[in-house]
Short mmCIF file of C-alpha atoms in Angstrom, two decimals:
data_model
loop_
_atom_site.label_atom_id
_atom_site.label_comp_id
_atom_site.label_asym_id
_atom_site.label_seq_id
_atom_site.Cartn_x
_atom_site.Cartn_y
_atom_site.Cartn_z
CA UNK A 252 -5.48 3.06 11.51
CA UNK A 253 -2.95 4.15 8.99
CA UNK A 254 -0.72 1.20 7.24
CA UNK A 255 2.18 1.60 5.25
CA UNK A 256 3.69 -0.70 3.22
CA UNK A 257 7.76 -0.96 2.82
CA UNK A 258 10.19 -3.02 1.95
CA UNK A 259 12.28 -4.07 4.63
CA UNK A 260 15.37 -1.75 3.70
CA UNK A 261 13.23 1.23 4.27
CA UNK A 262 11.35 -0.50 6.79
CA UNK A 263 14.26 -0.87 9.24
CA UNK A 264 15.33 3.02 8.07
CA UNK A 265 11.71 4.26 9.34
CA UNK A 266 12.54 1.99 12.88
CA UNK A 267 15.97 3.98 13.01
CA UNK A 268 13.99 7.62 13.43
CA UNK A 269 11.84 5.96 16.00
CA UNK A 270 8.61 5.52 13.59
CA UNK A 271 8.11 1.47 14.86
CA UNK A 272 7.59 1.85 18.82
CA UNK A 273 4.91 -0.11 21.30
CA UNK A 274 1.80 -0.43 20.05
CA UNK A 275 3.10 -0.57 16.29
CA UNK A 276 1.82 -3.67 13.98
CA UNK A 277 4.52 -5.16 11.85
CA UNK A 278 3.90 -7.67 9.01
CA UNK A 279 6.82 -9.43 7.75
CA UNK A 280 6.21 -11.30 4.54
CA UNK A 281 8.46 -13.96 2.64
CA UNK A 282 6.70 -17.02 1.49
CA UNK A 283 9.94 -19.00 2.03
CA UNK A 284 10.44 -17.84 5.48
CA UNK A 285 14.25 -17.08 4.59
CA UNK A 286 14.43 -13.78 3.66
CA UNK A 287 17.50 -12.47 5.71
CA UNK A 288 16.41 -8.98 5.87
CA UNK A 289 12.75 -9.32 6.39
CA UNK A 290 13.37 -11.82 9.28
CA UNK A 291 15.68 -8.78 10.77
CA UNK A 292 13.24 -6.07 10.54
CA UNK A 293 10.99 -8.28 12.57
CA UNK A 294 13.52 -9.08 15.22
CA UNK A 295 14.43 -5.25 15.38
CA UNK A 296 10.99 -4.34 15.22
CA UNK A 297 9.95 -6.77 18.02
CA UNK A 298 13.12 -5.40 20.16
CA UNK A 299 10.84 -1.97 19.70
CA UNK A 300 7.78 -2.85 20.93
CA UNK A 301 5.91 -4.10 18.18
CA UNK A 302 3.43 -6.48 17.97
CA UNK A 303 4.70 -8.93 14.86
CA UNK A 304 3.42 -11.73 12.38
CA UNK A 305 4.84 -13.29 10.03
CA UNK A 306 3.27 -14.49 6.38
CA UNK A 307 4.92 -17.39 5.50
CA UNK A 308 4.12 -20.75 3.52
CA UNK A 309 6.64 -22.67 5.98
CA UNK A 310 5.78 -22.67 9.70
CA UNK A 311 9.01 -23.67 10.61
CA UNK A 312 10.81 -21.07 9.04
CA UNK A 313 13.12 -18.35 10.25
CA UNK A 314 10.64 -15.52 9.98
CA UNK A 315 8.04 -17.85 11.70
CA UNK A 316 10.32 -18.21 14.73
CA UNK A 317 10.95 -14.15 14.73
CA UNK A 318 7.14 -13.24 15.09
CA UNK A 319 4.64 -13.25 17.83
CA UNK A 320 1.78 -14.52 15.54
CA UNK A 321 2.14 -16.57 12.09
CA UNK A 322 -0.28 -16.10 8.95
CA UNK A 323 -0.08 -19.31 6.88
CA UNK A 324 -0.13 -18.99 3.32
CA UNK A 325 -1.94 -21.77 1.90
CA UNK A 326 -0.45 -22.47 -1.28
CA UNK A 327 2.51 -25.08 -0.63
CA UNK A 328 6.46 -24.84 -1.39
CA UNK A 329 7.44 -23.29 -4.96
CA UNK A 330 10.27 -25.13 -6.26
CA UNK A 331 10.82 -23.25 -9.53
CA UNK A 332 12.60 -19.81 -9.75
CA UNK A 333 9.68 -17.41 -10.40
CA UNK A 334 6.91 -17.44 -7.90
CA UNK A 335 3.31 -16.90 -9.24
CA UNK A 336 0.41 -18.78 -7.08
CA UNK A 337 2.59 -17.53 -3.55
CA UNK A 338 1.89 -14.16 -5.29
CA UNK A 339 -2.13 -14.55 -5.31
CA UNK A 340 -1.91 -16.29 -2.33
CA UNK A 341 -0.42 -13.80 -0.14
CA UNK A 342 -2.99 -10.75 -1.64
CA UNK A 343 -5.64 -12.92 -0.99
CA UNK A 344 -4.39 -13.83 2.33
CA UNK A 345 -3.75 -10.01 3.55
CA UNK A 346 -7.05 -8.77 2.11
CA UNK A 347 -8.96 -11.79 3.83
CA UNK A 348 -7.29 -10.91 7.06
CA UNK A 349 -8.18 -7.05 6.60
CA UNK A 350 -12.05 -7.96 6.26
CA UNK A 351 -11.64 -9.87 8.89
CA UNK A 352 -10.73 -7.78 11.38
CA UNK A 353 -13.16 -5.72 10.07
CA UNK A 354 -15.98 -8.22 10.63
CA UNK A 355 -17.04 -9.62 6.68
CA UNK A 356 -15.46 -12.49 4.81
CA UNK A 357 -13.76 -12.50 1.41
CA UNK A 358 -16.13 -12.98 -1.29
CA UNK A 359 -15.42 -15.84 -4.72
CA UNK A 360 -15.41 -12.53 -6.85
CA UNK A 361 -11.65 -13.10 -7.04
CA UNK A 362 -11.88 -16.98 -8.23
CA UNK A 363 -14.32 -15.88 -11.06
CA UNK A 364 -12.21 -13.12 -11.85
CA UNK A 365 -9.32 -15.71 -12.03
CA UNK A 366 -11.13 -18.63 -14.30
CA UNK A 367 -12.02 -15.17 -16.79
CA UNK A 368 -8.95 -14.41 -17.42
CA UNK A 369 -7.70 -18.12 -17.79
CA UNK A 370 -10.54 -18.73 -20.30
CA UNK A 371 -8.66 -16.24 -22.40
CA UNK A 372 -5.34 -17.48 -22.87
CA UNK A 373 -6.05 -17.41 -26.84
CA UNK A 374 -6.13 -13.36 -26.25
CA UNK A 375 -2.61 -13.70 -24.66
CA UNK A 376 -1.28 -15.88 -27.28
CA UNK A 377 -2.35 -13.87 -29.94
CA UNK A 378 -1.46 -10.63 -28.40
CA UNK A 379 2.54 -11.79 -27.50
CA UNK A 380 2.77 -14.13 -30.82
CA UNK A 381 2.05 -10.44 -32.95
CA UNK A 382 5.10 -8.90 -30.93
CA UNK A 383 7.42 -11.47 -31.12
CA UNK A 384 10.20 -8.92 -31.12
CA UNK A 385 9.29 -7.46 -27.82
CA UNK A 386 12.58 -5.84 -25.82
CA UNK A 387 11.09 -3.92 -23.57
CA UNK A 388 7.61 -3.93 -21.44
CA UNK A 389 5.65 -1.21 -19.36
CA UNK A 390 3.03 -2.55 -16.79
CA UNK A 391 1.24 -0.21 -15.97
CA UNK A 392 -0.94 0.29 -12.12
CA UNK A 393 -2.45 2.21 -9.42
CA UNK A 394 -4.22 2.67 -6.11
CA UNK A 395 -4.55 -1.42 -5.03
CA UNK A 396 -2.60 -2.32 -8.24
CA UNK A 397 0.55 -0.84 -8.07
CA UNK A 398 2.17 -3.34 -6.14
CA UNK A 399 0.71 -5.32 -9.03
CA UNK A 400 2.22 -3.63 -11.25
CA UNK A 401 5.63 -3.75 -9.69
CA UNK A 402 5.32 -7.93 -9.61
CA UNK A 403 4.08 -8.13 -13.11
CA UNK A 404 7.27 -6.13 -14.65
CA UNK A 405 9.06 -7.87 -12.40
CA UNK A 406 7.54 -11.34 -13.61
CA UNK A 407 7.90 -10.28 -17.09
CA UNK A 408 11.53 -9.92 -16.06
CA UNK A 409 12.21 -13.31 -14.05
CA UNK A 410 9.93 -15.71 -16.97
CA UNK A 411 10.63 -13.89 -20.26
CA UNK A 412 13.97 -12.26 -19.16
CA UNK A 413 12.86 -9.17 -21.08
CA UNK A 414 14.05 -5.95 -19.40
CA UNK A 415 9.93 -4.17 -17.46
CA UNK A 416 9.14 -1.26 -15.77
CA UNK A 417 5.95 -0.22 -13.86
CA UNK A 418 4.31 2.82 -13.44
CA UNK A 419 1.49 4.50 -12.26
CA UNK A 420 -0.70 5.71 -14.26
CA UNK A 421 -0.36 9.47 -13.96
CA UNK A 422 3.30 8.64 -13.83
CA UNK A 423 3.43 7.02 -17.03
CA UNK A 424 2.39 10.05 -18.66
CA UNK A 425 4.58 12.20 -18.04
CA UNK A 426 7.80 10.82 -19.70
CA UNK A 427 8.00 7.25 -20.26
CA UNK A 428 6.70 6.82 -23.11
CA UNK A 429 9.34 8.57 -25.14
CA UNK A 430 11.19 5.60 -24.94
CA UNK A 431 8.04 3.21 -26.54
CA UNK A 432 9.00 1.79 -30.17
CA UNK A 433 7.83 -0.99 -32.24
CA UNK A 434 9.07 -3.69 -29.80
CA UNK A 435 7.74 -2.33 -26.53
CA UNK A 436 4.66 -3.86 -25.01
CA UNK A 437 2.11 -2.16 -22.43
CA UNK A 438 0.00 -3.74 -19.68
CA UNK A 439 -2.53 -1.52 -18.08
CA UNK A 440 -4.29 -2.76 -15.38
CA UNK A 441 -7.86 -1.91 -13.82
CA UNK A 442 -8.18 0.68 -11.63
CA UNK A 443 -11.36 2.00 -9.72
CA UNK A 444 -14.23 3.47 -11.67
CA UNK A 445 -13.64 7.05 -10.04
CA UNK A 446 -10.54 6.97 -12.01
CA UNK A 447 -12.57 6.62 -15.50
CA UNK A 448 -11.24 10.05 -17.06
CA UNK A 449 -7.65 9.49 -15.98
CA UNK A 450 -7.74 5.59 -18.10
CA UNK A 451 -9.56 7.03 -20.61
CA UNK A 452 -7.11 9.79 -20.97
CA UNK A 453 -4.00 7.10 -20.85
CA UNK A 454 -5.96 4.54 -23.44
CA UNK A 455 -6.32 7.77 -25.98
CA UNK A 456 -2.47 8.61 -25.34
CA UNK A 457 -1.19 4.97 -25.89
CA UNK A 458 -3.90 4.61 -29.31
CA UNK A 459 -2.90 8.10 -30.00
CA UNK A 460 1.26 6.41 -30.04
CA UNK A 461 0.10 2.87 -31.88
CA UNK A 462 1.10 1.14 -28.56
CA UNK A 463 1.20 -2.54 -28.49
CA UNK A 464 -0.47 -4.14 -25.50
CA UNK A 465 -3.36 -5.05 -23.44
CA UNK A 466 -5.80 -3.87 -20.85
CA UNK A 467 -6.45 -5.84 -18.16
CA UNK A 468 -9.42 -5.27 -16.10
CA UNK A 469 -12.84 -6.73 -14.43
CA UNK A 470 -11.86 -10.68 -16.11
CA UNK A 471 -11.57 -8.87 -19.02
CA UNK A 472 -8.00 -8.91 -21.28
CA UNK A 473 -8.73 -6.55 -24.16
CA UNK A 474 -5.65 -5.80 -26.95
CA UNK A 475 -4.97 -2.03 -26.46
CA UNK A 476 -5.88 -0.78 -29.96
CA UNK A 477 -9.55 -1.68 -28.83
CA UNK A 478 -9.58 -1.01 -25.48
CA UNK A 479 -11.71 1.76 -23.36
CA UNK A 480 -12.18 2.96 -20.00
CA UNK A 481 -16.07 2.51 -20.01
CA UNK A 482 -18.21 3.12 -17.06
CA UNK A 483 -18.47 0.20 -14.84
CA UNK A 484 -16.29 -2.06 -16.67
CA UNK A 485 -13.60 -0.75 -14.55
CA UNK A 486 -12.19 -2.72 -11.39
CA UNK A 487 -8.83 -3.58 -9.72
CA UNK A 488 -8.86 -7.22 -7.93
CA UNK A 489 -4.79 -7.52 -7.03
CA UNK A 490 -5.75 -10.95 -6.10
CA UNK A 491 -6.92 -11.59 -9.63
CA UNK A 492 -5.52 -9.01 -12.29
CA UNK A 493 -1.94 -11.06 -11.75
CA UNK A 494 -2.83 -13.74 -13.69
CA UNK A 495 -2.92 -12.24 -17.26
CA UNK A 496 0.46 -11.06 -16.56
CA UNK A 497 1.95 -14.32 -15.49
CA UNK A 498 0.37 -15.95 -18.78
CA UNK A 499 1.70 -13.22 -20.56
CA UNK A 500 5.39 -13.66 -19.33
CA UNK A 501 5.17 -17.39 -20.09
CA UNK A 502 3.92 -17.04 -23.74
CA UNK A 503 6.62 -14.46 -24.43
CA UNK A 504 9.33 -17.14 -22.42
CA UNK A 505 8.12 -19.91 -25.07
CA UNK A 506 8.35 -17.49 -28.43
CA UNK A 507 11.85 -16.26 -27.07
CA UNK A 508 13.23 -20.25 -26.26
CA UNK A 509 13.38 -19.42 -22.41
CA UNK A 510 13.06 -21.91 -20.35
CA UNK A 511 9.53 -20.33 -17.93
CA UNK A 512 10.62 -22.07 -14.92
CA UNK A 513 14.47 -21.18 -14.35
CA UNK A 514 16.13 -18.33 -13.60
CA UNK A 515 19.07 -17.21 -16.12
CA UNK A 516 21.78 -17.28 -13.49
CA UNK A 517 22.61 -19.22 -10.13
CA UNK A 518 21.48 -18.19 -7.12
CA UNK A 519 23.53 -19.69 -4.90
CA UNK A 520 25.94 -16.96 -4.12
CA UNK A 521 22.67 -14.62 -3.49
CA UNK A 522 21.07 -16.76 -1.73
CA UNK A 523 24.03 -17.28 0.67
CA UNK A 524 23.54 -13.25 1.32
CA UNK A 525 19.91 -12.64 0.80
CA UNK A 526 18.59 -16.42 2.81
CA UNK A 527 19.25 -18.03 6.24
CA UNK A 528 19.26 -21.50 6.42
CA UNK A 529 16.08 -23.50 7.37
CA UNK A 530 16.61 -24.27 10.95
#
């Protein structure tokens, strides 16, 4: 059936006009198991009707004790600020449950992908240490990558502190780019090979500008002045195409003096809005 993903804002909007009743699914992820709001929709949501699980790293969380049914994500407690390997983890959890129920397991394709792109760190260190000046990044992602996307600017954001945005790709066409200068850097990400004409069309616009950046696609990181949208060399693994960024947002942390690992502010007063407490 039809699935729609939301954040839990809109999510408990969409349960206000009566769009969560019996017979409804709702998946409530936080890897902490704190988040206020998500551990509310569920609550509401279960008041509704709805069947619920939680995805959660900590079984004995909040949002554990809201759902019918928990989904453990295997990847341990995070103790620094930015989350990465919860990230991974939770894609690879959701698509492994999807095939599934669906009757096939998950495949290694992922892992490869994974070790590819860490075999090319050099690429990434090359790549960030020739923009050193970098202000202001673009990640750019669609169909199963857009929520990629939308981490990896927001990644960029949390490890490098440099101000991203993400796009899709036919978005990021059609405006954007008027802002791109010297100091802007541009992640594109994989996308299915039906797409071909559409990432060949952005590659020639961001060549076509002298953008600075990379392409990230099939275990593949390719600087952007080189890159093409050739036939089957195009792919989108969420689970995988991650990683690059993360790397990314660390190398551009260390050139910058940012500490990788810490957020710049304390989050103690938003946590005491945005977190319960662990039971």
């Amino acid at each position: 059936g039809p699935v729609e993903v939301l954040d839990p804002v809109n999510f408990m909007l969409d349960l206000q006009k009566g769009l969560v009743r019996p017979g409804s699914v709702a998946i409530g992820i936080s890897q902490s198991g704190q988040s206020f709001a998500t551990v509310d929709a569920l609550r509401k949501a279960s008041e509704c009707g709805a069947y619920t699980v939680s995805v959660t790293a900590n079984s004995n969380s909040p949002i554990a004790q809201a759902a019918k049914d928990i989904l453990l994500i295997p990847c341990g407690e995070e103790l620094i600020g930015p989350k990465t390997k919860g990230y991974s983890a939770t894609v690879a959890l959701l698509i492994g449950t999807a095939l599934a129920l669906k009757g096939t397991q998950i495949t290694d394709e992922s892992v490869k992908t994974i070790k590819s792109y860490l075999g090319q760190k050099d690429t990434i260190d090359s790549v960030a240490a020739a923009c050193p000046r970098t202000n202001l990044c673009f990640v750019i992602g669609s169909g199963d990558n857009l929520g990629t996307a939308r981490e990896g600017a927001l990644k960029i954001m949390e490890i490098a502190k440099i101000p991203s945005m993400y796009f899709d790709l036919e978005d990021s066409m059609h405006g954007p780019f008027t802002t791109l200068d010297d100091n802007s850097f541009v992640v594109v990400l994989g996308i299915d090979s039906y797409m071909q004409e559409r990432m060949a069309g952005l590659l020639k616009i961001l060549q076509h500008l002298g953008a600075k950046g990379i392409l990230v696609t099939s275990g593949t990181i390719s600087p952007l002045d080189g890159a093409s949208a050739e036939e089957g060399k195009l792919h989108c693994d969420p689970a995988a195409d991650i990683v690059p960024i993360q790397l990314l947002a660390n190398e551009f942390a260390i050139l910058r003096g940012e500490n990788p690992t810490e957020l710049s502010y304390d989050r103690t007063f938003v946590r005491s809005i945005t977190k319960l407490s662990q039971s």
